[in-house]
mmCIF file with all atom_site columns, C-alpha atoms in Angstrom:
data_model
loop_
_atom_site.group_PDB
_atom_site.id
_atom_site.type_symbol
_atom_site.label_atom_id
_atom_site.label_alt_id
_atom_site.label_comp_id
_atom_site.label_asym_id
_atom_site.label_entity_id
_atom_site.label_seq_id
_atom_site.pdbx_PDB_ins_code
_atom_site.Cartn_x
_atom_site.Cartn_y
_atom_site.Cartn_z
_atom_site.occupancy
_atom_site.B_iso_or_equiv
_atom_site.pdbx_formal_charge
_atom_site.auth_seq_id
_atom_site.auth_comp_id
_atom_site.auth_asym_id
_atom_site.auth_atom_id
_atom_site.pdbx_PDB_model_num
ATOM 1   C CA . MET A 1 1   ? 36.237 -75.952 11.545 1.00 51.00 ? 104 MET A CA 1
ATOM 2   C CA . ALA A 1 2   ? 37.107 -72.263 11.854 1.00 60.00 ? 105 ALA A CA 1
ATOM 3   C CA . ARG A 1 3   ? 37.992 -70.921 15.276 1.00 62.00 ? 106 ARG A CA 1
ATOM 4   C CA . TYR A 1 4   ? 39.774 -67.987 16.866 1.00 59.00 ? 107 TYR A CA 1
ATOM 5   C CA . THR A 1 5   ? 43.451 -68.742 17.514 1.00 55.00 ? 108 THR A CA 1
ATOM 6   C CA . GLY A 1 6   ? 44.690 -65.418 18.889 1.00 58.00 ? 109 GLY A CA 1
ATOM 7   C CA . ALA A 1 7   ? 45.314 -64.263 22.450 1.00 62.00 ? 110 ALA A CA 1
ATOM 8   C CA . THR A 1 8   ? 42.226 -65.013 24.541 1.00 62.00 ? 111 THR A CA 1
ATOM 9   C CA . CYS A 1 9   ? 42.771 -62.423 27.275 1.00 58.00 ? 112 CYS A CA 1
ATOM 10  C CA . ARG A 1 10  ? 43.009 -59.738 24.610 1.00 58.00 ? 113 ARG A CA 1
ATOM 11  C CA . LEU A 1 11  ? 39.315 -60.281 23.865 1.00 63.00 ? 114 LEU A CA 1
ATOM 12  C CA . CYS A 1 12  ? 38.249 -59.489 27.443 1.00 57.00 ? 115 CYS A CA 1
ATOM 13  C CA . ARG A 1 13  ? 40.352 -56.338 27.442 1.00 58.00 ? 116 ARG A CA 1
ATOM 14  C CA . ARG A 1 14  ? 38.815 -55.224 24.144 1.00 59.00 ? 117 ARG A CA 1
ATOM 15  C CA . GLU A 1 15  ? 35.287 -55.635 25.487 1.00 57.00 ? 118 GLU A CA 1
ATOM 16  C CA . GLY A 1 16  ? 36.150 -53.880 28.752 1.00 60.00 ? 119 GLY A CA 1
ATOM 17  C CA . MET A 1 17  ? 34.923 -56.696 30.986 1.00 55.00 ? 120 MET A CA 1
ATOM 18  C CA . LYS A 1 18  ? 35.748 -60.224 32.112 1.00 60.00 ? 121 LYS A CA 1
ATOM 19  C CA . LEU A 1 19  ? 34.189 -62.749 29.761 1.00 63.00 ? 122 LEU A CA 1
ATOM 20  C CA . ASN A 1 20  ? 35.614 -65.718 31.733 1.00 62.00 ? 123 ASN A CA 1
ATOM 21  C CA . LEU A 1 21  ? 37.074 -67.212 28.563 1.00 61.00 ? 124 LEU A CA 1
ATOM 22  C CA . LYS A 1 22  ? 39.840 -69.038 30.446 1.00 57.00 ? 125 LYS A CA 1
ATOM 23  C CA . GLY A 1 23  ? 37.781 -70.478 33.267 1.00 56.00 ? 126 GLY A CA 1
ATOM 24  C CA . ASP A 1 24  ? 39.459 -70.543 36.685 1.00 54.00 ? 127 ASP A CA 1
ATOM 25  C CA . ARG A 1 25  ? 42.444 -68.511 35.477 1.00 56.00 ? 128 ARG A CA 1
ATOM 26  C CA . CYS A 1 26  ? 40.141 -65.488 35.161 1.00 51.00 ? 129 CYS A CA 1
ATOM 27  C CA . PHE A 1 27  ? 39.734 -65.477 38.959 1.00 51.00 ? 130 PHE A CA 1
ATOM 28  C CA . THR A 1 28  ? 43.442 -65.453 39.749 1.00 61.00 ? 131 THR A CA 1
ATOM 29  C CA . ASP A 1 29  ? 46.181 -62.823 39.741 1.00 59.00 ? 132 ASP A CA 1
ATOM 30  C CA . LYS A 1 30  ? 47.223 -64.083 36.307 1.00 58.00 ? 133 LYS A CA 1
ATOM 31  C CA . CYS A 1 31  ? 44.115 -62.588 34.709 1.00 59.00 ? 134 CYS A CA 1
ATOM 32  C CA . ALA A 1 32  ? 45.287 -60.038 32.137 1.00 55.00 ? 135 ALA A CA 1
ATOM 33  C CA . PHE A 1 33  ? 42.135 -57.952 32.516 1.00 52.00 ? 136 PHE A CA 1
ATOM 34  C CA . SER A 1 34  ? 42.748 -57.524 36.251 1.00 53.00 ? 137 SER A CA 1
ATOM 35  C CA . ARG A 1 35  ? 46.255 -56.253 35.547 1.00 54.00 ? 138 ARG A CA 1
ATOM 36  C CA . ARG A 1 36  ? 45.461 -54.187 32.456 1.00 60.00 ? 139 ARG A CA 1
ATOM 37  C CA . GLY A 1 37  ? 41.781 -53.395 32.338 1.00 55.00 ? 140 GLY A CA 1
ATOM 38  C CA . TYR A 1 38  ? 41.971 -51.259 29.224 1.00 54.00 ? 141 TYR A CA 1
ATOM 39  C CA . ALA A 1 39  ? 41.706 -52.077 25.528 1.00 61.00 ? 142 ALA A CA 1
ATOM 40  C CA . PRO A 1 40  ? 44.787 -53.553 23.839 1.00 61.00 ? 143 PRO A CA 1
ATOM 41  C CA . GLY A 1 41  ? 46.865 -51.603 21.358 1.00 60.00 ? 144 GLY A CA 1
ATOM 42  C CA . GLN A 1 42  ? 48.664 -48.278 21.213 1.00 51.00 ? 145 GLN A CA 1
ATOM 43  C CA . HIS A 1 43  ? 45.527 -46.227 21.875 1.00 52.00 ? 146 HIS A CA 1
ATOM 44  C CA . GLY A 1 44  ? 43.907 -48.608 24.325 1.00 56.00 ? 147 GLY A CA 1
ATOM 45  C CA . GLN A 1 45  ? 43.961 -46.192 27.245 1.00 62.00 ? 148 GLN A CA 1
ATOM 46  C CA . SER A 1 46  ? 42.503 -43.263 25.344 1.00 64.00 ? 149 SER A CA 1
ATOM 47  C CA . LYS A 1 47  ? 38.878 -42.397 26.084 1.00 70.00 ? 150 LYS A CA 1
ATOM 48  C CA . LYS A 1 48  ? 36.588 -41.970 23.107 1.00 72.00 ? 151 LYS A CA 1
ATOM 49  C CA . LYS A 1 49  ? 32.868 -41.350 22.937 1.00 78.00 ? 152 LYS A CA 1
ATOM 50  C CA . MET A 1 50  ? 31.180 -44.430 21.482 1.00 77.00 ? 153 MET A CA 1
ATOM 51  C CA . SER A 1 51  ? 28.751 -43.945 18.578 1.00 90.00 ? 154 SER A CA 1
ATOM 52  C CA . ASN A 1 52  ? 25.479 -45.897 18.350 1.00 91.00 ? 155 ASN A CA 1
ATOM 53  C CA . TYR A 1 53  ? 27.060 -48.126 15.723 1.00 92.00 ? 156 TYR A CA 1
ATOM 54  C CA . GLY A 1 54  ? 30.045 -48.700 18.001 1.00 86.00 ? 157 GLY A CA 1
ATOM 55  C CA . LEU A 1 55  ? 27.790 -49.781 20.880 1.00 89.00 ? 158 LEU A CA 1
ATOM 56  C CA . GLN A 1 56  ? 25.911 -52.180 18.630 1.00 94.00 ? 159 GLN A CA 1
ATOM 57  C CA . LEU A 1 57  ? 29.143 -53.610 17.240 1.00 92.00 ? 160 LEU A CA 1
ATOM 58  C CA . ARG A 1 58  ? 30.603 -54.171 20.701 1.00 88.00 ? 161 ARG A CA 1
ATOM 59  C CA . GLU A 1 59  ? 27.517 -56.128 21.811 1.00 92.00 ? 162 GLU A CA 1
ATOM 60  C CA . LYS A 1 60  ? 27.746 -58.352 18.752 1.00 94.00 ? 163 LYS A CA 1
ATOM 61  C CA . GLN A 1 61  ? 31.461 -58.950 19.248 1.00 92.00 ? 164 GLN A CA 1
ATOM 62  C CA . LYS A 1 62  ? 30.902 -59.678 22.933 1.00 91.00 ? 165 LYS A CA 1
ATOM 63  C CA . ALA A 1 63  ? 28.280 -62.332 22.162 1.00 93.00 ? 166 ALA A CA 1
ATOM 64  C CA . LYS A 1 64  ? 30.495 -63.941 19.509 1.00 92.00 ? 167 LYS A CA 1
ATOM 65  C CA . ARG A 1 65  ? 33.430 -64.118 21.896 1.00 89.00 ? 168 ARG A CA 1
ATOM 66  C CA . ILE A 1 66  ? 31.461 -65.473 24.830 1.00 90.00 ? 169 ILE A CA 1
ATOM 67  C CA . TYR A 1 67  ? 30.144 -68.371 22.752 1.00 93.00 ? 170 TYR A CA 1
ATOM 68  C CA . GLY A 1 68  ? 33.374 -68.802 20.781 1.00 90.00 ? 171 GLY A CA 1
ATOM 69  C CA . ILE A 1 69  ? 32.040 -68.484 17.236 1.00 92.00 ? 172 ILE A CA 1
ATOM 70  C CA . LEU A 1 70  ? 33.065 -66.416 14.229 1.00 92.00 ? 173 LEU A CA 1
ATOM 71  C CA . GLU A 1 71  ? 31.156 -63.915 12.113 1.00 94.00 ? 174 GLU A CA 1
ATOM 72  C CA . SER A 1 72  ? 29.761 -66.106 9.327  1.00 95.00 ? 175 SER A CA 1
ATOM 73  C CA . GLN A 1 73  ? 28.345 -68.669 11.756 1.00 95.00 ? 176 GLN A CA 1
ATOM 74  C CA . PHE A 1 74  ? 26.992 -65.965 14.053 1.00 96.00 ? 177 PHE A CA 1
ATOM 75  C CA . ARG A 1 75  ? 25.221 -64.361 11.095 1.00 96.00 ? 178 ARG A CA 1
ATOM 76  C CA . ARG A 1 76  ? 23.612 -67.688 10.229 1.00 97.00 ? 179 ARG A CA 1
ATOM 77  C CA . TYR A 1 77  ? 22.319 -67.969 13.785 1.00 97.00 ? 180 TYR A CA 1
ATOM 78  C CA . TYR A 1 78  ? 20.860 -64.479 13.495 1.00 97.00 ? 181 TYR A CA 1
ATOM 79  C CA . ASP A 1 79  ? 19.149 -65.256 10.168 1.00 97.00 ? 182 ASP A CA 1
ATOM 80  C CA . LYS A 1 80  ? 17.650 -68.410 11.689 1.00 97.00 ? 183 LYS A CA 1
ATOM 81  C CA . ALA A 1 81  ? 16.509 -66.512 14.791 1.00 97.00 ? 184 ALA A CA 1
ATOM 82  C CA . ASP A 1 82  ? 14.896 -63.855 12.600 1.00 96.00 ? 185 ASP A CA 1
ATOM 83  C CA . LYS A 1 83  ? 12.723 -66.481 10.904 1.00 96.00 ? 186 LYS A CA 1
ATOM 84  C CA . LEU A 1 84  ? 11.472 -67.998 14.157 1.00 95.00 ? 187 LEU A CA 1
ATOM 85  C CA . ARG A 1 85  ? 8.391  -66.819 15.998 1.00 94.00 ? 188 ARG A CA 1
ATOM 86  C CA . GLY A 1 86  ? 8.960  -64.481 18.898 1.00 94.00 ? 189 GLY A CA 1
ATOM 87  C CA . ILE A 1 87  ? 11.567 -61.831 19.653 1.00 96.00 ? 190 ILE A CA 1
ATOM 88  C CA . THR A 1 88  ? 14.587 -62.135 17.352 1.00 97.00 ? 191 THR A CA 1
ATOM 89  C CA . GLY A 1 89  ? 17.193 -61.185 19.970 1.00 97.00 ? 192 GLY A CA 1
ATOM 90  C CA . GLU A 1 90  ? 15.897 -63.699 22.498 1.00 97.00 ? 193 GLU A CA 1
ATOM 91  C CA . ASN A 1 91  ? 15.666 -66.381 19.813 1.00 97.00 ? 194 ASN A CA 1
ATOM 92  C CA . LEU A 1 92  ? 19.309 -65.728 18.958 1.00 97.00 ? 195 LEU A CA 1
ATOM 93  C CA . LEU A 1 93  ? 20.482 -66.267 22.530 1.00 97.00 ? 196 LEU A CA 1
ATOM 94  C CA . LYS A 1 94  ? 18.357 -69.402 22.857 1.00 97.00 ? 197 LYS A CA 1
ATOM 95  C CA . LEU A 1 95  ? 19.954 -70.890 19.735 1.00 97.00 ? 198 LEU A CA 1
ATOM 96  C CA . LEU A 1 96  ? 23.411 -70.157 21.113 1.00 97.00 ? 199 LEU A CA 1
ATOM 97  C CA . GLU A 1 97  ? 22.585 -71.621 24.522 1.00 96.00 ? 200 GLU A CA 1
ATOM 98  C CA . VAL A 1 98  ? 21.433 -74.990 23.180 1.00 97.00 ? 201 VAL A CA 1
ATOM 99  C CA . ARG A 1 99  ? 24.671 -75.605 21.283 1.00 97.00 ? 202 ARG A CA 1
ATOM 100 C CA . LEU A 1 100 ? 26.231 -78.848 22.486 1.00 97.00 ? 203 LEU A CA 1
ATOM 101 C CA . ASP A 1 101 ? 29.496 -77.220 23.595 1.00 96.00 ? 204 ASP A CA 1
ATOM 102 C CA . ASN A 1 102 ? 27.597 -74.652 25.663 1.00 96.00 ? 205 ASN A CA 1
ATOM 103 C CA . VAL A 1 103 ? 25.381 -77.312 27.276 1.00 97.00 ? 206 VAL A CA 1
ATOM 104 C CA . VAL A 1 104 ? 28.471 -79.361 28.144 1.00 96.00 ? 207 VAL A CA 1
ATOM 105 C CA . TYR A 1 105 ? 29.976 -76.238 29.730 1.00 94.00 ? 208 TYR A CA 1
ATOM 106 C CA . ARG A 1 106 ? 26.772 -75.481 31.642 1.00 94.00 ? 209 ARG A CA 1
ATOM 107 C CA . LEU A 1 107 ? 26.736 -79.041 32.983 1.00 94.00 ? 210 LEU A CA 1
ATOM 108 C CA . GLY A 1 108 ? 30.169 -78.471 34.469 1.00 91.00 ? 211 GLY A CA 1
ATOM 109 C CA . TYR A 1 109 ? 32.329 -80.406 32.034 1.00 92.00 ? 212 TYR A CA 1
ATOM 110 C CA . GLY A 1 110 ? 35.027 -77.858 31.324 1.00 87.00 ? 213 GLY A CA 1
ATOM 111 C CA . ASN A 1 111 ? 36.159 -74.701 33.081 1.00 87.00 ? 214 ASN A CA 1
ATOM 112 C CA . SER A 1 112 ? 35.362 -72.651 29.997 1.00 88.00 ? 215 SER A CA 1
ATOM 113 C CA . ARG A 1 113 ? 33.346 -72.967 26.811 1.00 91.00 ? 216 ARG A CA 1
ATOM 114 C CA . GLN A 1 114 ? 36.601 -73.347 24.931 1.00 90.00 ? 217 GLN A CA 1
ATOM 115 C CA . GLU A 1 115 ? 37.547 -76.391 27.016 1.00 92.00 ? 218 GLU A CA 1
ATOM 116 C CA . ALA A 1 116 ? 34.041 -77.829 26.664 1.00 93.00 ? 219 ALA A CA 1
ATOM 117 C CA . ARG A 1 117 ? 34.260 -77.353 22.902 1.00 94.00 ? 220 ARG A CA 1
ATOM 118 C CA . GLN A 1 118 ? 37.537 -79.272 22.824 1.00 94.00 ? 221 GLN A CA 1
ATOM 119 C CA . LEU A 1 119 ? 36.049 -82.136 24.852 1.00 95.00 ? 222 LEU A CA 1
ATOM 120 C CA . VAL A 1 120 ? 33.145 -82.394 22.404 1.00 97.00 ? 223 VAL A CA 1
ATOM 121 C CA . THR A 1 121 ? 35.471 -82.317 19.388 1.00 96.00 ? 224 THR A CA 1
ATOM 122 C CA . HIS A 1 122 ? 37.549 -85.141 20.875 1.00 95.00 ? 225 HIS A CA 1
ATOM 123 C CA . GLY A 1 123 ? 34.453 -87.334 21.057 1.00 95.00 ? 226 GLY A CA 1
ATOM 124 C CA . HIS A 1 124 ? 33.935 -87.507 24.816 1.00 96.00 ? 227 HIS A CA 1
ATOM 125 C CA . PHE A 1 125 ? 30.135 -87.076 24.743 1.00 96.00 ? 228 PHE A CA 1
ATOM 126 C CA . LEU A 1 126 ? 27.011 -88.885 23.640 1.00 97.00 ? 229 LEU A CA 1
ATOM 127 C CA . VAL A 1 127 ? 23.629 -87.376 22.797 1.00 97.00 ? 230 VAL A CA 1
ATOM 128 C CA . ASP A 1 128 ? 20.807 -89.824 23.431 1.00 96.00 ? 231 ASP A CA 1
ATOM 129 C CA . GLY A 1 129 ? 23.388 -92.613 23.409 1.00 94.00 ? 232 GLY A CA 1
ATOM 130 C CA . LYS A 1 130 ? 25.041 -91.658 20.111 1.00 96.00 ? 233 LYS A CA 1
ATOM 131 C CA . LYS A 1 131 ? 28.472 -90.065 19.850 1.00 96.00 ? 234 LYS A CA 1
ATOM 132 C CA . VAL A 1 132 ? 28.383 -86.441 18.662 1.00 97.00 ? 235 VAL A CA 1
ATOM 133 C CA . ASP A 1 133 ? 31.612 -84.540 18.100 1.00 96.00 ? 236 ASP A CA 1
ATOM 134 C CA . ILE A 1 134 ? 30.141 -81.384 16.550 1.00 96.00 ? 237 ILE A CA 1
ATOM 135 C CA . PRO A 1 135 ? 30.254 -78.437 19.016 1.00 96.00 ? 238 PRO A CA 1
ATOM 136 C CA . SER A 1 136 ? 27.498 -76.559 17.181 1.00 96.00 ? 239 SER A CA 1
ATOM 137 C CA . TYR A 1 137 ? 25.072 -79.489 17.355 1.00 97.00 ? 240 TYR A CA 1
ATOM 138 C CA . SER A 1 138 ? 21.704 -78.043 18.405 1.00 97.00 ? 241 SER A CA 1
ATOM 139 C CA . LEU A 1 139 ? 19.930 -79.779 21.285 1.00 97.00 ? 242 LEU A CA 1
ATOM 140 C CA . THR A 1 140 ? 16.192 -79.911 21.885 1.00 96.00 ? 243 THR A CA 1
ATOM 141 C CA . ALA A 1 141 ? 14.057 -80.475 24.976 1.00 96.00 ? 244 ALA A CA 1
ATOM 142 C CA . ASN A 1 142 ? 14.350 -83.899 26.676 1.00 96.00 ? 245 ASN A CA 1
ATOM 143 C CA . GLN A 1 143 ? 17.629 -84.819 25.003 1.00 97.00 ? 246 GLN A CA 1
ATOM 144 C CA . VAL A 1 144 ? 20.268 -86.402 27.239 1.00 97.00 ? 247 VAL A CA 1
ATOM 145 C CA . VAL A 1 145 ? 23.960 -85.533 27.094 1.00 97.00 ? 248 VAL A CA 1
ATOM 146 C CA . SER A 1 146 ? 26.299 -88.051 28.719 1.00 96.00 ? 249 SER A CA 1
ATOM 147 C CA . ALA A 1 147 ? 30.028 -88.708 28.921 1.00 95.00 ? 250 ALA A CA 1
ATOM 148 C CA . CYS A 1 148 ? 31.364 -91.740 27.037 1.00 95.00 ? 251 CYS A CA 1
ATOM 149 C CA . PRO A 1 149 ? 32.049 -94.780 29.271 1.00 93.00 ? 252 PRO A CA 1
ATOM 150 C CA . LYS A 1 150 ? 35.811 -94.577 28.626 1.00 93.00 ? 253 LYS A CA 1
ATOM 151 C CA . SER A 1 151 ? 35.858 -90.865 29.462 1.00 93.00 ? 254 SER A CA 1
ATOM 152 C CA . ARG A 1 152 ? 34.102 -91.365 32.792 1.00 92.00 ? 255 ARG A CA 1
ATOM 153 C CA . ALA A 1 153 ? 37.042 -93.393 34.085 1.00 89.00 ? 256 ALA A CA 1
ATOM 154 C CA . THR A 1 154 ? 39.561 -90.601 33.472 1.00 91.00 ? 257 THR A CA 1
ATOM 155 C CA . GLU A 1 155 ? 40.784 -88.403 36.299 1.00 90.00 ? 258 GLU A CA 1
ATOM 156 C CA . LYS A 1 156 ? 39.614 -85.249 34.529 1.00 87.00 ? 259 LYS A CA 1
ATOM 157 C CA . PHE A 1 157 ? 35.986 -86.338 34.424 1.00 90.00 ? 260 PHE A CA 1
ATOM 158 C CA . LYS A 1 158 ? 36.103 -87.528 38.009 1.00 87.00 ? 261 LYS A CA 1
ATOM 159 C CA . VAL A 1 159 ? 37.200 -84.012 39.014 1.00 86.00 ? 262 VAL A CA 1
ATOM 160 C CA . PHE A 1 160 ? 34.277 -82.530 37.101 1.00 86.00 ? 263 PHE A CA 1
ATOM 161 C CA . ALA A 1 161 ? 31.847 -84.858 38.883 1.00 84.00 ? 264 ALA A CA 1
ATOM 162 C CA . GLU A 1 162 ? 33.271 -83.999 42.301 1.00 84.00 ? 265 GLU A CA 1
ATOM 163 C CA . ASN A 1 163 ? 32.870 -80.242 41.704 1.00 82.00 ? 266 ASN A CA 1
ATOM 164 C CA . PRO A 1 164 ? 29.323 -79.768 40.425 1.00 84.00 ? 267 PRO A CA 1
ATOM 165 C CA . LYS A 1 165 ? 28.237 -76.409 39.048 1.00 85.00 ? 268 LYS A CA 1
ATOM 166 C CA . THR A 1 166 ? 25.016 -74.601 39.836 1.00 89.00 ? 269 THR A CA 1
ATOM 167 C CA . LEU A 1 167 ? 22.809 -75.507 36.905 1.00 93.00 ? 270 LEU A CA 1
ATOM 168 C CA . PRO A 1 168 ? 20.389 -73.180 35.096 1.00 94.00 ? 271 PRO A CA 1
ATOM 169 C CA . ASN A 1 169 ? 16.692 -74.002 35.406 1.00 94.00 ? 272 ASN A CA 1
ATOM 170 C CA . TRP A 1 170 ? 16.510 -75.631 31.977 1.00 96.00 ? 273 TRP A CA 1
ATOM 171 C CA . LEU A 1 171 ? 19.082 -78.334 32.783 1.00 96.00 ? 274 LEU A CA 1
ATOM 172 C CA . THR A 1 172 ? 19.217 -81.235 35.231 1.00 96.00 ? 275 THR A CA 1
ATOM 173 C CA . ALA A 1 173 ? 22.191 -83.504 35.954 1.00 93.00 ? 276 ALA A CA 1
ATOM 174 C CA . ASN A 1 174 ? 22.860 -86.971 37.344 1.00 92.00 ? 277 ASN A CA 1
ATOM 175 C CA . LEU A 1 175 ? 26.466 -86.946 38.557 1.00 85.00 ? 278 LEU A CA 1
ATOM 176 C CA . GLU A 1 176 ? 26.551 -90.680 39.243 1.00 86.00 ? 279 GLU A CA 1
ATOM 177 C CA . LYS A 1 177 ? 25.663 -91.437 35.623 1.00 91.00 ? 280 LYS A CA 1
ATOM 178 C CA . PHE A 1 178 ? 27.741 -88.566 34.194 1.00 94.00 ? 281 PHE A CA 1
ATOM 179 C CA . GLU A 1 179 ? 24.758 -87.248 32.279 1.00 94.00 ? 282 GLU A CA 1
ATOM 180 C CA . GLY A 1 180 ? 22.554 -84.193 31.983 1.00 95.00 ? 283 GLY A CA 1
ATOM 181 C CA . THR A 1 181 ? 19.144 -83.555 30.473 1.00 97.00 ? 284 THR A CA 1
ATOM 182 C CA . VAL A 1 182 ? 17.812 -80.543 28.609 1.00 97.00 ? 285 VAL A CA 1
ATOM 183 C CA . VAL A 1 183 ? 14.522 -80.155 30.459 1.00 96.00 ? 286 VAL A CA 1
ATOM 184 C CA . SER A 1 184 ? 13.305 -77.314 28.265 1.00 96.00 ? 287 SER A CA 1
ATOM 185 C CA . ILE A 1 185 ? 14.490 -74.620 25.889 1.00 95.00 ? 288 ILE A CA 1
ATOM 186 C CA . PRO A 1 186 ? 15.826 -71.740 28.030 1.00 96.00 ? 289 PRO A CA 1
ATOM 187 C CA . THR A 1 187 ? 13.937 -68.482 28.388 1.00 95.00 ? 290 THR A CA 1
ATOM 188 C CA . ARG A 1 188 ? 15.670 -65.100 28.383 1.00 94.00 ? 291 ARG A CA 1
ATOM 189 C CA . GLU A 1 189 ? 15.495 -65.026 32.188 1.00 95.00 ? 292 GLU A CA 1
ATOM 190 C CA . ASP A 1 190 ? 17.500 -68.273 32.293 1.00 94.00 ? 293 ASP A CA 1
ATOM 191 C CA . ILE A 1 191 ? 20.363 -66.881 30.195 1.00 94.00 ? 294 ILE A CA 1
ATOM 192 C CA . ASP A 1 192 ? 22.882 -64.991 32.318 1.00 90.00 ? 295 ASP A CA 1
ATOM 193 C CA . VAL A 1 193 ? 25.242 -63.739 29.613 1.00 91.00 ? 296 VAL A CA 1
ATOM 194 C CA . PRO A 1 194 ? 25.970 -59.961 29.874 1.00 90.00 ? 297 PRO A CA 1
ATOM 195 C CA . VAL A 1 195 ? 24.710 -59.128 26.384 1.00 92.00 ? 298 VAL A CA 1
ATOM 196 C CA . ASN A 1 196 ? 22.115 -56.635 25.184 1.00 94.00 ? 299 ASN A CA 1
ATOM 197 C CA . GLU A 1 197 ? 20.632 -58.611 22.320 1.00 96.00 ? 300 GLU A CA 1
ATOM 198 C CA . THR A 1 198 ? 18.475 -55.679 21.204 1.00 96.00 ? 301 THR A CA 1
ATOM 199 C CA . LEU A 1 199 ? 21.582 -53.814 20.034 1.00 96.00 ? 302 LEU A CA 1
ATOM 200 C CA . ILE A 1 200 ? 22.646 -56.842 17.976 1.00 96.00 ? 303 ILE A CA 1
ATOM 201 C CA . VAL A 1 201 ? 19.266 -56.904 16.232 1.00 97.00 ? 304 VAL A CA 1
ATOM 202 C CA . GLU A 1 202 ? 19.563 -53.171 15.539 1.00 96.00 ? 305 GLU A CA 1
ATOM 203 C CA . LEU A 1 203 ? 22.976 -53.705 13.978 1.00 95.00 ? 306 LEU A CA 1
ATOM 204 C CA . TYR A 1 204 ? 21.884 -56.481 11.631 1.00 94.00 ? 307 TYR A CA 1
ATOM 205 C CA . SER A 1 205 ? 18.621 -54.739 10.770 1.00 91.00 ? 308 SER A CA 1
ATOM 206 C CA . LYS A 1 206 ? 20.362 -51.831 9.031  1.00 79.00 ? 309 LYS A CA 1
#
């Protein structure tokens, strides 16, 4: 399973905004973007006018980094979104949102998508009662995601349950049972990621 193994804070600096890739750390004084809010590298502080292609590329890279996936997989999501009915850009974000690792993160299990992805990979979650350890597993409406019985007894999961997150409209959670339900496929209004999906479609449409 391919994944990015470089410096995480470097990604936020390159995109010029906090992507909250390290969870709670991003809201402390240790946040690298707060201390050095310019792009990494020798010419990071120089100001250059961005071309249309550059703007499109940055939006694509931003989306990839927020959801923690690499180019080949992102391209497959785009190709799938392009074949679905509706607006391609919105379809793309919907496909990314219903990934199991993202749903686990949205439910509050993990301070970041990276941590949620690790929890899924380690086999801590069930989907409709069956163990699924594939972060990219695509969920559909009415499916239930729950923590494994052994995982619920750990201190880490108890902390998650005691600090519930504000859920998006397309998810519901039962903290006592350590489970959440995908009520419906999210709409664009439900997805709060700071990405202009239209620019991504323009980039891939060339």
